[in-house]
Each structure stands twice: as C-alpha cells, then as structure tokens.
Amino acid sequence: MSRKYLIAGNWKMNLTPSESEELASGVAKAVGKDASVEVVVSPTFTALDRVSKIIEDSTVKLGAQNMSPKASGAYTGEISAAMLRDVFTKYVILGHSERREYFGETDVLVNEKVLFALESQIKPILCIGETLEDREADKTLEVVKTQLLGGLESVEESQLVDVVIAYEPVWAIGTGKTATPEMAQEVHASIRSLLSEKYSASAAEKVQILYGGSMKPANAEDLLAQADIDGGLIGGAALDAASFGALVEAAKKAP
Ligand code: PGA
C-alpha cells in the first residue's frame, strides 16, 4: 500500500499566537525531520505566520482551518488562498462539521472551496460525517455519500491524489465518544468504494482517509490498525505536544 499515514492537528479557536508558537515548537521538536508519517498543524489565522517560521526546519506542515472560495476583493472577514500560500500553508480543513453547523456551510460552498484550494495548490482536507440523529435513523452512509460526492463535484481524477478526506462522526467530536474501530472502518471502506466508483480503484487506493472524533493516544492504535484508516484529524489531543507526539508515534508503528 502506497498511502502514508497523516496526523493533522486542528487547533480550532484556541491559543494566542504566542501560545501557538509554544505548541508548534513542541510538535516540531517531537517530529524533527522524520518523514515516515506526514504531520500537519492547523492554528488560527493570526498564528499561521509565526507557526510557519517555527516549523520551517522540521517536516511538520502548515494547515489552515478555512478559506474563502474567492480569489480576492470585497469579502469582509475572509482569508484567501493567496494569503495562506504566502505563509506556506500546504493544507486547508474544509467543511468541518462546526462550520456546517454554526456557519451554515453547505456542500455547494464546501465544493467551491475544495475546487479553489486545488487550483491554488493547497491540499483540501474535506470533512464529512453524520450526526447522532443521522446514525440513529440509519442514514450514516447516505449522509456521508451526499457530503463526499457534493464536496468532490467537478474534481478531476488527476486532482484526487491531492485531496484528503476526514471522516468525522459529529457525535464523536469533542465528546470523548469515539466510533469503535469497526464502525469507523465500515464507513472508511464505503468512502473508498464510492471514490473507486466515481474515479477508479487505483485513484481511490491513493487517497488518505483520516478518522476524526476524540482520537487520542489511548484509542489511536486500534483505529490506525484498520485497513482504510490512514491517520487522524485531531482536535483536543492536538493541543498538547506530548499527546499529539504520541499520536504521531502510534502512526509510525501502525501496520
Ligand atoms: P476532537 O476534534 O479530536 O476534539 O474530537 C476533532 C475535530 O473536530 O477535528
């Protein structure tokens, strides 16, 4: 299998730029120049530039938590791809369930952002996942399929290798409740088979599909051992250099 594990931290609306520098330097120290696992940290916009400088001599890469689908202009409060690229942002988290829930982001908007990120050479981490209500109504796969195909509308097969998918069951985010490895694997496998149907089996095989939702050192090993789980998108446990470092270590040991 040619997929590398990817451990991505989503710091959400936490940490001042100074605090972000401190955490970033802990992560950079833990990871160093090791390239066996891909590691991404995603601070708030105001900390991107400073974190970028801190991680510059390590293999840790920079991610942003959102991006405008527009290139520039009269869009008060928005941040463009060019602004992100200028501080060496390589990834952008798009369609996170918090953005869908609190900021009304739809699949159509998320898709515009995905397309613009790809055009701008920033790798989108497209987040999809069901709510507790969806799961209880047995709609998990239907919701995941709609969000996946909606988010990837007009994305070409040649671009797919630069897309990362993050499956994050909404009921597991920040709640301490994790999907069991078997539950997560079932959804990850169906995501890969949807990608295979839409594109091709060989393109689908190359896509990193991350799990997100209360991933921590205690449960990472079992999750990462699943065939279609290629890493994690980490919230709470990414705010501590030691636990984030332990997740990177777990990915190094994963089969
Ligand atoms: P969590 O968040 O690890 O705190 O559950 C994950 C995420 O929202 O990306």
PDB file of C-alpha atoms and ligand atoms in Angstrom:
ATOM      1  CA  MET A   1       0.000   0.000   0.000  1.00  0.00           C
ATOM      2  CA  SER A   2       1.406   3.352  -1.006  1.00  0.00           C
ATOM      3  CA  ARG A   3      -0.503   5.564   1.415  1.00  0.00           C
ATOM      4  CA  LYS A   4       1.418   7.360   4.132  1.00  0.00           C
ATOM      5  CA  TYR A   5      -0.198   7.991   7.486  1.00  0.00           C
ATOM      6  CA  LEU A   6      -1.200  11.601   8.098  1.00  0.00           C
ATOM      7  CA  ILE A   7      -1.717  13.053  11.561  1.00  0.00           C
ATOM      8  CA  ALA A   8      -3.305  16.501  11.380  1.00  0.00           C
ATOM      9  CA  GLY A   9      -3.961  18.758  14.345  1.00  0.00           C
ATOM     10  CA  ASN A  10      -6.972  21.067  14.259  1.00  0.00           C
ATOM     11  CA  TRP A  11      -6.381  23.665  16.943  1.00  0.00           C
ATOM     12  CA  LYS A  12      -9.789  25.294  16.349  1.00  0.00           C
ATOM     13  CA  MET A  13     -10.338  28.676  18.051  1.00  0.00           C
ATOM     14  CA  ASN A  14      -7.735  28.048  20.727  1.00  0.00           C
ATOM     15  CA  LEU A  15      -4.347  29.534  21.627  1.00  0.00           C
ATOM     16  CA  THR A  16      -2.991  33.020  21.047  1.00  0.00           C
ATOM     17  CA  PRO A  17      -0.173  33.391  18.508  1.00  0.00           C
ATOM     18  CA  SER A  18       2.387  33.171  21.345  1.00  0.00           C
ATOM     19  CA  GLU A  19       0.789  30.058  22.783  1.00  0.00           C
ATOM     20  CA  SER A  20       0.606  28.615  19.283  1.00  0.00           C
ATOM     21  CA  GLU A  21       4.335  29.174  18.821  1.00  0.00           C
ATOM     22  CA  GLU A  22       4.999  27.287  22.020  1.00  0.00           C
ATOM     23  CA  LEU A  23       2.864  24.316  20.996  1.00  0.00           C
ATOM     24  CA  ALA A  24       4.295  24.338  17.472  1.00  0.00           C
ATOM     25  CA  SER A  25       7.823  24.240  18.797  1.00  0.00           C
ATOM     26  CA  GLY A  26       6.932  21.245  20.996  1.00  0.00           C
ATOM     27  CA  VAL A  27       5.479  19.464  17.960  1.00  0.00           C
ATOM     28  CA  ALA A  28       8.458  20.384  15.755  1.00  0.00           C
ATOM     29  CA  LYS A  29      10.819  19.051  18.404  1.00  0.00           C
ATOM     30  CA  ALA A  30       8.881  15.783  18.689  1.00  0.00           C
ATOM     31  CA  VAL A  31       8.696  15.243  14.918  1.00  0.00           C
ATOM     32  CA  GLY A  32      12.032  16.709  13.834  1.00  0.00           C
ATOM     33  CA  LYS A  33      12.928  15.699  10.312  1.00  0.00           C
ATOM     34  CA  ASP A  34      11.202  12.346  10.412  1.00  0.00           C
ATOM     35  CA  ALA A  35       9.189  11.893   7.248  1.00  0.00           C
ATOM     36  CA  SER A  36       7.756   8.430   7.793  1.00  0.00           C
ATOM     37  CA  VAL A  37       4.438   9.979   8.863  1.00  0.00           C
ATOM     38  CA  GLU A  38       3.002  13.222   7.489  1.00  0.00           C
ATOM     39  CA  VAL A  39       2.243  15.729  10.224  1.00  0.00           C
ATOM     40  CA  VAL A  40       0.150  18.882   9.908  1.00  0.00           C
ATOM     41  CA  VAL A  41      -0.736  21.568  12.458  1.00  0.00           C
ATOM     42  CA  SER A  42      -3.613  23.964  11.846  1.00  0.00           C
ATOM     43  CA  PRO A  43      -3.538  27.040  14.077  1.00  0.00           C
ATOM     44  CA  THR A  44      -5.853  30.048  13.841  1.00  0.00           C
ATOM     45  CA  PHE A  45      -5.253  32.540  11.021  1.00  0.00           C
ATOM     46  CA  THR A  46      -3.473  35.060  13.244  1.00  0.00           C
ATOM     47  CA  ALA A  47      -0.939  32.430  14.303  1.00  0.00           C
ATOM     48  CA  LEU A  48      -0.198  30.954  10.857  1.00  0.00           C
ATOM     49  CA  ASP A  49       2.759  33.156  10.023  1.00  0.00           C
ATOM     50  CA  ARG A  50       4.501  32.673  13.351  1.00  0.00           C
ATOM     51  CA  VAL A  51       3.859  28.919  13.427  1.00  0.00           C
ATOM     52  CA  SER A  52       5.107  28.670   9.851  1.00  0.00           C
ATOM     53  CA  LYS A  53       8.501  30.035  10.946  1.00  0.00           C
ATOM     54  CA  ILE A  54       8.681  27.756  13.969  1.00  0.00           C
ATOM     55  CA  ILE A  55       8.108  24.564  11.955  1.00  0.00           C
ATOM     56  CA  GLU A  56      10.224  25.603   8.981  1.00  0.00           C
ATOM     57  CA  ASP A  57      13.183  23.338   9.862  1.00  0.00           C
ATOM     58  CA  SER A  58      11.033  20.302  10.616  1.00  0.00           C
ATOM     59  CA  THR A  59       8.890  18.077   8.419  1.00  0.00           C
ATOM     60  CA  VAL A  60       5.716  19.425  10.088  1.00  0.00           C
ATOM     61  CA  LYS A  61       3.463  21.153   7.567  1.00  0.00           C
ATOM     62  CA  LEU A  62       1.084  24.040   7.987  1.00  0.00           C
ATOM     63  CA  GLY A  63      -2.694  23.807   7.659  1.00  0.00           C
ATOM     64  CA  ALA A  64      -5.451  26.409   7.853  1.00  0.00           C
ATOM     65  CA  GLN A  65      -8.924  25.850   9.234  1.00  0.00           C
ATOM     66  CA  ASN A  66     -10.922  27.547   6.496  1.00  0.00           C
ATOM     67  CA  MET A  67     -10.503  29.514   3.274  1.00  0.00           C
ATOM     68  CA  SER A  68     -12.581  31.730   1.024  1.00  0.00           C
ATOM     69  CA  PRO A  69     -13.692  30.285  -2.308  1.00  0.00           C
ATOM     70  CA  LYS A  70     -12.993  33.721  -3.845  1.00  0.00           C
ATOM     71  CA  ALA A  71      -9.613  34.920  -5.042  1.00  0.00           C
ATOM     72  CA  SER A  72      -9.731  38.455  -3.584  1.00  0.00           C
ATOM     73  CA  GLY A  73     -11.937  41.504  -3.243  1.00  0.00           C
ATOM     74  CA  ALA A  74     -14.836  42.820  -1.207  1.00  0.00           C
ATOM     75  CA  TYR A  75     -15.432  39.861   1.111  1.00  0.00           C
ATOM     76  CA  THR A  76     -15.069  41.360   4.575  1.00  0.00           C
ATOM     77  CA  GLY A  77     -13.642  38.963   7.122  1.00  0.00           C
ATOM     78  CA  GLU A  78     -12.488  36.341   4.618  1.00  0.00           C
ATOM     79  CA  ILE A  79      -9.000  34.896   4.052  1.00  0.00           C
ATOM     80  CA  SER A  80      -7.820  33.995   0.559  1.00  0.00           C
ATOM     81  CA  ALA A  81      -5.789  31.118  -0.801  1.00  0.00           C
ATOM     82  CA  ALA A  82      -3.032  33.537  -1.860  1.00  0.00           C
ATOM     83  CA  MET A  83      -2.771  34.843   1.719  1.00  0.00           C
ATOM     84  CA  LEU A  84      -2.494  31.296   3.012  1.00  0.00           C
ATOM     85  CA  ARG A  85       0.051  30.291   0.403  1.00  0.00           C
ATOM     86  CA  ASP A  86       2.186  33.323   1.180  1.00  0.00           C
ATOM     87  CA  VAL A  87       2.823  31.951   4.690  1.00  0.00           C
ATOM     88  CA  PHE A  88       3.480  28.457   3.268  1.00  0.00           C
ATOM     89  CA  THR A  89       0.143  26.847   4.134  1.00  0.00           C
ATOM     90  CA  LYS A  90       0.009  23.439   2.475  1.00  0.00           C
ATOM     91  CA  TYR A  91      -3.355  22.105   3.687  1.00  0.00           C
ATOM     92  CA  VAL A  92      -6.757  23.558   4.464  1.00  0.00           C
ATOM     93  CA  ILE A  93      -9.518  21.947   6.516  1.00  0.00           C
ATOM     94  CA  LEU A  94     -12.798  22.412   4.629  1.00  0.00           C
ATOM     95  CA  GLY A  95     -16.369  21.575   5.512  1.00  0.00           C
ATOM     96  CA  HIS A  96     -15.676  20.841   9.156  1.00  0.00           C
ATOM     97  CA  SER A  97     -18.940  19.980  10.920  1.00  0.00           C
ATOM     98  CA  GLU A  98     -18.569  23.064  13.141  1.00  0.00           C
ATOM     99  CA  ARG A  99     -18.515  25.244  10.022  1.00  0.00           C
ATOM    100  CA  ARG A 100     -21.504  23.385   8.605  1.00  0.00           C
ATOM    101  CA  GLU A 101     -23.427  23.656  11.890  1.00  0.00           C
ATOM    102  CA  TYR A 102     -22.563  27.161  13.153  1.00  0.00           C
ATOM    103  CA  PHE A 103     -21.777  28.979   9.912  1.00  0.00           C
ATOM    104  CA  GLY A 104     -24.290  27.360   7.591  1.00  0.00           C
ATOM    105  CA  GLU A 105     -21.754  25.901   5.160  1.00  0.00           C
ATOM    106  CA  THR A 106     -23.400  23.739   2.529  1.00  0.00           C
ATOM    107  CA  ASP A 107     -21.962  21.051   0.258  1.00  0.00           C
ATOM    108  CA  VAL A 108     -22.123  23.539  -2.616  1.00  0.00           C
ATOM    109  CA  LEU A 109     -19.996  26.103  -0.756  1.00  0.00           C
ATOM    110  CA  VAL A 110     -17.608  23.448   0.522  1.00  0.00           C
ATOM    111  CA  ASN A 111     -17.216  22.204  -3.058  1.00  0.00           C
ATOM    112  CA  GLU A 112     -16.353  25.709  -4.316  1.00  0.00           C
ATOM    113  CA  LYS A 113     -13.669  25.916  -1.635  1.00  0.00           C
ATOM    114  CA  VAL A 114     -12.303  22.444  -2.465  1.00  0.00           C
ATOM    115  CA  LEU A 115     -12.013  23.365  -6.148  1.00  0.00           C
ATOM    116  CA  PHE A 116     -10.362  26.684  -5.397  1.00  0.00           C
ATOM    117  CA  ALA A 117      -7.927  25.134  -2.914  1.00  0.00           C
ATOM    118  CA  LEU A 118      -6.847  22.580  -5.536  1.00  0.00           C
ATOM    119  CA  GLU A 119      -6.451  25.280  -8.140  1.00  0.00           C
ATOM    120  CA  SER A 120      -4.325  27.193  -5.605  1.00  0.00           C
ATOM    121  CA  GLN A 121      -2.050  24.232  -4.779  1.00  0.00           C
ATOM    122  CA  ILE A 122      -3.356  23.903  -1.234  1.00  0.00           C
ATOM    123  CA  LYS A 123      -4.481  20.396  -0.295  1.00  0.00           C
ATOM    124  CA  PRO A 124      -8.056  20.296   0.958  1.00  0.00           C
ATOM    125  CA  ILE A 125      -8.904  18.126   3.961  1.00  0.00           C
ATOM    126  CA  LEU A 126     -12.568  17.571   3.177  1.00  0.00           C
ATOM    127  CA  CYS A 127     -14.529  16.763   6.347  1.00  0.00           C
ATOM    128  CA  ILE A 128     -17.660  14.660   6.203  1.00  0.00           C
ATOM    129  CA  GLY A 129     -19.679  12.853   8.856  1.00  0.00           C
ATOM    130  CA  GLU A 130     -23.081  12.080  10.242  1.00  0.00           C
ATOM    131  CA  THR A 131     -24.860  13.465  13.299  1.00  0.00           C
ATOM    132  CA  LEU A 132     -26.167  11.229  16.073  1.00  0.00           C
ATOM    133  CA  GLU A 133     -29.663  11.702  14.662  1.00  0.00           C
ATOM    134  CA  ASP A 134     -28.491  10.512  11.219  1.00  0.00           C
ATOM    135  CA  ARG A 135     -26.800   7.464  12.730  1.00  0.00           C
ATOM    136  CA  GLU A 136     -29.829   6.529  14.815  1.00  0.00           C
ATOM    137  CA  ALA A 137     -32.016   6.856  11.727  1.00  0.00           C
ATOM    138  CA  ASP A 138     -29.622   4.522   9.877  1.00  0.00           C
ATOM    139  CA  LYS A 139     -28.650   7.292   7.481  1.00  0.00           C
ATOM    140  CA  THR A 140     -24.890   7.317   8.077  1.00  0.00           C
ATOM    141  CA  LEU A 141     -23.848   6.034   4.674  1.00  0.00           C
ATOM    142  CA  GLU A 142     -26.388   8.170   2.849  1.00  0.00           C
ATOM    143  CA  VAL A 143     -25.202  11.369   4.577  1.00  0.00           C
ATOM    144  CA  VAL A 144     -21.543  10.523   4.074  1.00  0.00           C
ATOM    145  CA  LYS A 145     -22.162   9.790   0.390  1.00  0.00           C
ATOM    146  CA  THR A 146     -24.011  13.089  -0.174  1.00  0.00           C
ATOM    147  CA  GLN A 147     -21.282  15.115   1.543  1.00  0.00           C
ATOM    148  CA  LEU A 148     -18.471  13.234  -0.196  1.00  0.00           C
ATOM    149  CA  LEU A 149     -19.869  13.470  -3.714  1.00  0.00           C
ATOM    150  CA  GLY A 150     -21.116  17.015  -3.121  1.00  0.00           C
ATOM    151  CA  GLY A 151     -17.711  18.130  -1.879  1.00  0.00           C
ATOM    152  CA  LEU A 152     -15.937  16.470  -4.814  1.00  0.00           C
ATOM    153  CA  GLU A 153     -18.220  17.697  -7.616  1.00  0.00           C
ATOM    154  CA  SER A 154     -16.092  18.545 -10.688  1.00  0.00           C
ATOM    155  CA  VAL A 155     -12.868  17.400  -9.016  1.00  0.00           C
ATOM    156  CA  GLU A 156     -10.888  15.512 -11.674  1.00  0.00           C
ATOM    157  CA  GLU A 157      -9.318  12.116 -11.145  1.00  0.00           C
ATOM    158  CA  SER A 158      -5.868  13.661 -11.627  1.00  0.00           C
ATOM    159  CA  GLN A 159      -6.559  16.023  -8.697  1.00  0.00           C
ATOM    160  CA  LEU A 160      -7.800  13.346  -6.317  1.00  0.00           C
ATOM    161  CA  VAL A 161      -4.345  12.453  -5.067  1.00  0.00           C
ATOM    162  CA  ASP A 162      -4.148  15.943  -3.503  1.00  0.00           C
ATOM    163  CA  VAL A 163      -7.438  15.560  -1.642  1.00  0.00           C
ATOM    164  CA  VAL A 164      -7.559  14.230   1.906  1.00  0.00           C
ATOM    165  CA  ILE A 165     -10.888  13.018   3.279  1.00  0.00           C
ATOM    166  CA  ALA A 166     -11.610  13.219   7.012  1.00  0.00           C
ATOM    167  CA  TYR A 167     -14.471  11.096   8.278  1.00  0.00           C
ATOM    168  CA  GLU A 168     -15.642  12.724  11.488  1.00  0.00           C
ATOM    169  CA  PRO A 169     -18.837  11.434  13.055  1.00  0.00           C
ATOM    170  CA  VAL A 170     -20.284  14.615  14.563  1.00  0.00           C
ATOM    171  CA  TRP A 171     -21.367  12.823  17.742  1.00  0.00           C
ATOM    172  CA  ALA A 172     -17.743  11.831  18.420  1.00  0.00           C
ATOM    173  CA  ILE A 173     -16.208  15.324  18.062  1.00  0.00           C
ATOM    174  CA  GLY A 174     -15.061  16.753  21.365  1.00  0.00           C
ATOM    175  CA  THR A 175     -17.379  14.424  23.261  1.00  0.00           C
ATOM    176  CA  GLY A 176     -14.942  11.747  24.354  1.00  0.00           C
ATOM    177  CA  LYS A 177     -17.103   9.221  22.459  1.00  0.00           C
ATOM    178  CA  THR A 178     -15.154   7.523  19.694  1.00  0.00           C
ATOM    179  CA  ALA A 179     -16.533   5.372  16.931  1.00  0.00           C
ATOM    180  CA  THR A 180     -15.305   1.835  17.521  1.00  0.00           C
ATOM    181  CA  PRO A 181     -12.541   0.853  15.100  1.00  0.00           C
ATOM    182  CA  GLU A 182     -15.022  -1.465  13.343  1.00  0.00           C
ATOM    183  CA  MET A 183     -17.650   1.278  12.988  1.00  0.00           C
ATOM    184  CA  ALA A 184     -15.086   3.691  11.607  1.00  0.00           C
ATOM    185  CA  GLN A 185     -13.572   1.103   9.253  1.00  0.00           C
ATOM    186  CA  GLU A 186     -17.020   0.304   7.816  1.00  0.00           C
ATOM    187  CA  VAL A 187     -17.534   3.959   6.847  1.00  0.00           C
ATOM    188  CA  HIS A 188     -13.935   4.408   5.634  1.00  0.00           C
ATOM    189  CA  ALA A 189     -14.283   1.339   3.396  1.00  0.00           C
ATOM    190  CA  SER A 190     -17.501   2.678   1.911  1.00  0.00           C
ATOM    191  CA  ILE A 191     -15.886   6.074   1.309  1.00  0.00           C
ATOM    192  CA  ARG A 192     -13.100   4.321  -0.576  1.00  0.00           C
ATOM    193  CA  SER A 193     -15.536   2.292  -2.613  1.00  0.00           C
ATOM    194  CA  LEU A 194     -17.526   5.439  -3.501  1.00  0.00           C
ATOM    195  CA  LEU A 195     -14.255   7.010  -4.666  1.00  0.00           C
ATOM    196  CA  SER A 196     -13.487   3.911  -6.643  1.00  0.00           C
ATOM    197  CA  GLU A 197     -16.909   4.058  -8.363  1.00  0.00           C
ATOM    198  CA  LYS A 198     -16.619   7.771  -9.116  1.00  0.00           C
ATOM    199  CA  TYR A 199     -12.994   7.658 -10.250  1.00  0.00           C
ATOM    200  CA  SER A 200     -11.099   4.368 -10.390  1.00  0.00           C
ATOM    201  CA  ALA A 201      -9.868   1.726  -7.971  1.00  0.00           C
ATOM    202  CA  SER A 202      -6.269   2.874  -8.390  1.00  0.00           C
ATOM    203  CA  ALA A 203      -7.126   6.542  -7.718  1.00  0.00           C
ATOM    204  CA  ALA A 204      -9.201   5.567  -4.662  1.00  0.00           C
ATOM    205  CA  GLU A 205      -6.326   3.478  -3.290  1.00  0.00           C
ATOM    206  CA  LYS A 206      -4.104   6.565  -3.124  1.00  0.00           C
ATOM    207  CA  VAL A 207      -6.482   8.759  -1.099  1.00  0.00           C
ATOM    208  CA  GLN A 208      -5.704   9.290   2.572  1.00  0.00           C
ATOM    209  CA  ILE A 209      -8.881   8.914   4.624  1.00  0.00           C
ATOM    210  CA  LEU A 210      -8.490  10.246   8.164  1.00  0.00           C
ATOM    211  CA  TYR A 211     -10.650   9.487  11.163  1.00  0.00           C
ATOM    212  CA  GLY A 212     -11.609  12.355  13.469  1.00  0.00           C
ATOM    213  CA  GLY A 213     -13.587  12.460  16.680  1.00  0.00           C
ATOM    214  CA  SER A 214     -11.981  12.097  20.100  1.00  0.00           C
ATOM    215  CA  MET A 215      -8.909  10.323  18.739  1.00  0.00           C
ATOM    216  CA  LYS A 216      -6.273  10.147  21.467  1.00  0.00           C
ATOM    217  CA  PRO A 217      -3.207   8.092  22.329  1.00  0.00           C
ATOM    218  CA  ALA A 218      -5.365   5.520  24.175  1.00  0.00           C
ATOM    219  CA  ASN A 219      -7.505   4.632  21.157  1.00  0.00           C
ATOM    220  CA  ALA A 220      -5.244   5.541  18.231  1.00  0.00           C
ATOM    221  CA  GLU A 221      -3.516   2.209  17.860  1.00  0.00           C
ATOM    222  CA  ASP A 222      -6.745   0.272  17.272  1.00  0.00           C
ATOM    223  CA  LEU A 223      -8.161   2.889  14.917  1.00  0.00           C
ATOM    224  CA  LEU A 224      -4.960   3.169  12.873  1.00  0.00           C
ATOM    225  CA  ALA A 225      -4.738  -0.607  12.560  1.00  0.00           C
ATOM    226  CA  GLN A 226      -7.854  -0.605  10.352  1.00  0.00           C
ATOM    227  CA  ALA A 227      -7.215  -1.144   6.656  1.00  0.00           C
ATOM    228  CA  ASP A 228      -8.815   2.069   5.430  1.00  0.00           C
ATOM    229  CA  ILE A 229      -7.900   4.451   8.260  1.00  0.00           C
ATOM    230  CA  ASP A 230      -4.863   6.417   7.123  1.00  0.00           C
ATOM    231  CA  GLY A 231      -4.462   8.817  10.009  1.00  0.00           C
ATOM    232  CA  GLY A 232      -6.381  11.245  12.140  1.00  0.00           C
ATOM    233  CA  LEU A 233      -7.749  14.758  12.301  1.00  0.00           C
ATOM    234  CA  ILE A 234      -7.229  15.631  15.919  1.00  0.00           C
ATOM    235  CA  GLY A 235      -8.851  18.387  17.969  1.00  0.00           C
ATOM    236  CA  GLY A 236      -8.497  18.174  21.758  1.00  0.00           C
ATOM    237  CA  ALA A 237      -5.475  15.863  21.829  1.00  0.00           C
ATOM    238  CA  ALA A 238      -3.623  18.130  19.373  1.00  0.00           C
ATOM    239  CA  LEU A 239      -3.492  20.936  21.930  1.00  0.00           C
ATOM    240  CA  ASP A 240      -0.851  19.118  23.930  1.00  0.00           C
ATOM    241  CA  ALA A 241       2.538  18.432  22.322  1.00  0.00           C
ATOM    242  CA  ALA A 242       3.047  15.199  24.269  1.00  0.00           C
ATOM    243  CA  SER A 243      -0.281  13.627  23.334  1.00  0.00           C
ATOM    244  CA  PHE A 244      -0.037  14.832  19.728  1.00  0.00           C
ATOM    245  CA  GLY A 245       3.513  13.420  19.597  1.00  0.00           C
ATOM    246  CA  ALA A 246       2.175  10.121  20.954  1.00  0.00           C
ATOM    247  CA  LEU A 247      -0.340  10.018  18.095  1.00  0.00           C
ATOM    248  CA  VAL A 248       2.457  10.530  15.590  1.00  0.00           C
ATOM    249  CA  GLU A 249       4.357   7.670  17.262  1.00  0.00           C
ATOM    250  CA  ALA A 250       1.247   5.466  17.067  1.00  0.00           C
ATOM    251  CA  ALA A 251       1.038   6.172  13.338  1.00  0.00           C
ATOM    252  CA  LYS A 252       4.717   5.253  12.906  1.00  0.00           C
ATOM    253  CA  LYS A 253       4.044   1.868  14.482  1.00  0.00           C
ATOM    254  CA  ALA A 254       0.778   1.264  12.649  1.00  0.00           C
ATOM    255  CA  PRO A 255       0.750  -1.594  10.138  1.00  0.00           C
TER     256      PRO A 255
HETATM  257  P1  PGA B   1     -11.703  16.161  18.701  1.00  0.00           P
HETATM  258  O1  PGA B   1     -11.957  17.050  17.399  1.00  0.00           O
HETATM  259  O2  PGA B   1     -10.462  15.369  18.468  1.00  0.00           O
HETATM  260  O3  PGA B   1     -11.570  17.138  19.825  1.00  0.00           O
HETATM  261  O4  PGA B   1     -12.906  15.276  18.858  1.00  0.00           O
HETATM  262  C1  PGA B   1     -11.719  16.539  16.111  1.00  0.00           C
HETATM  263  C2  PGA B   1     -12.105  17.562  15.074  1.00  0.00           C
HETATM  264  O5  PGA B   1     -13.090  18.275  15.263  1.00  0.00           O
HETATM  265  O6  PGA B   1     -11.425  17.701  14.029  1.00  0.00           O
END
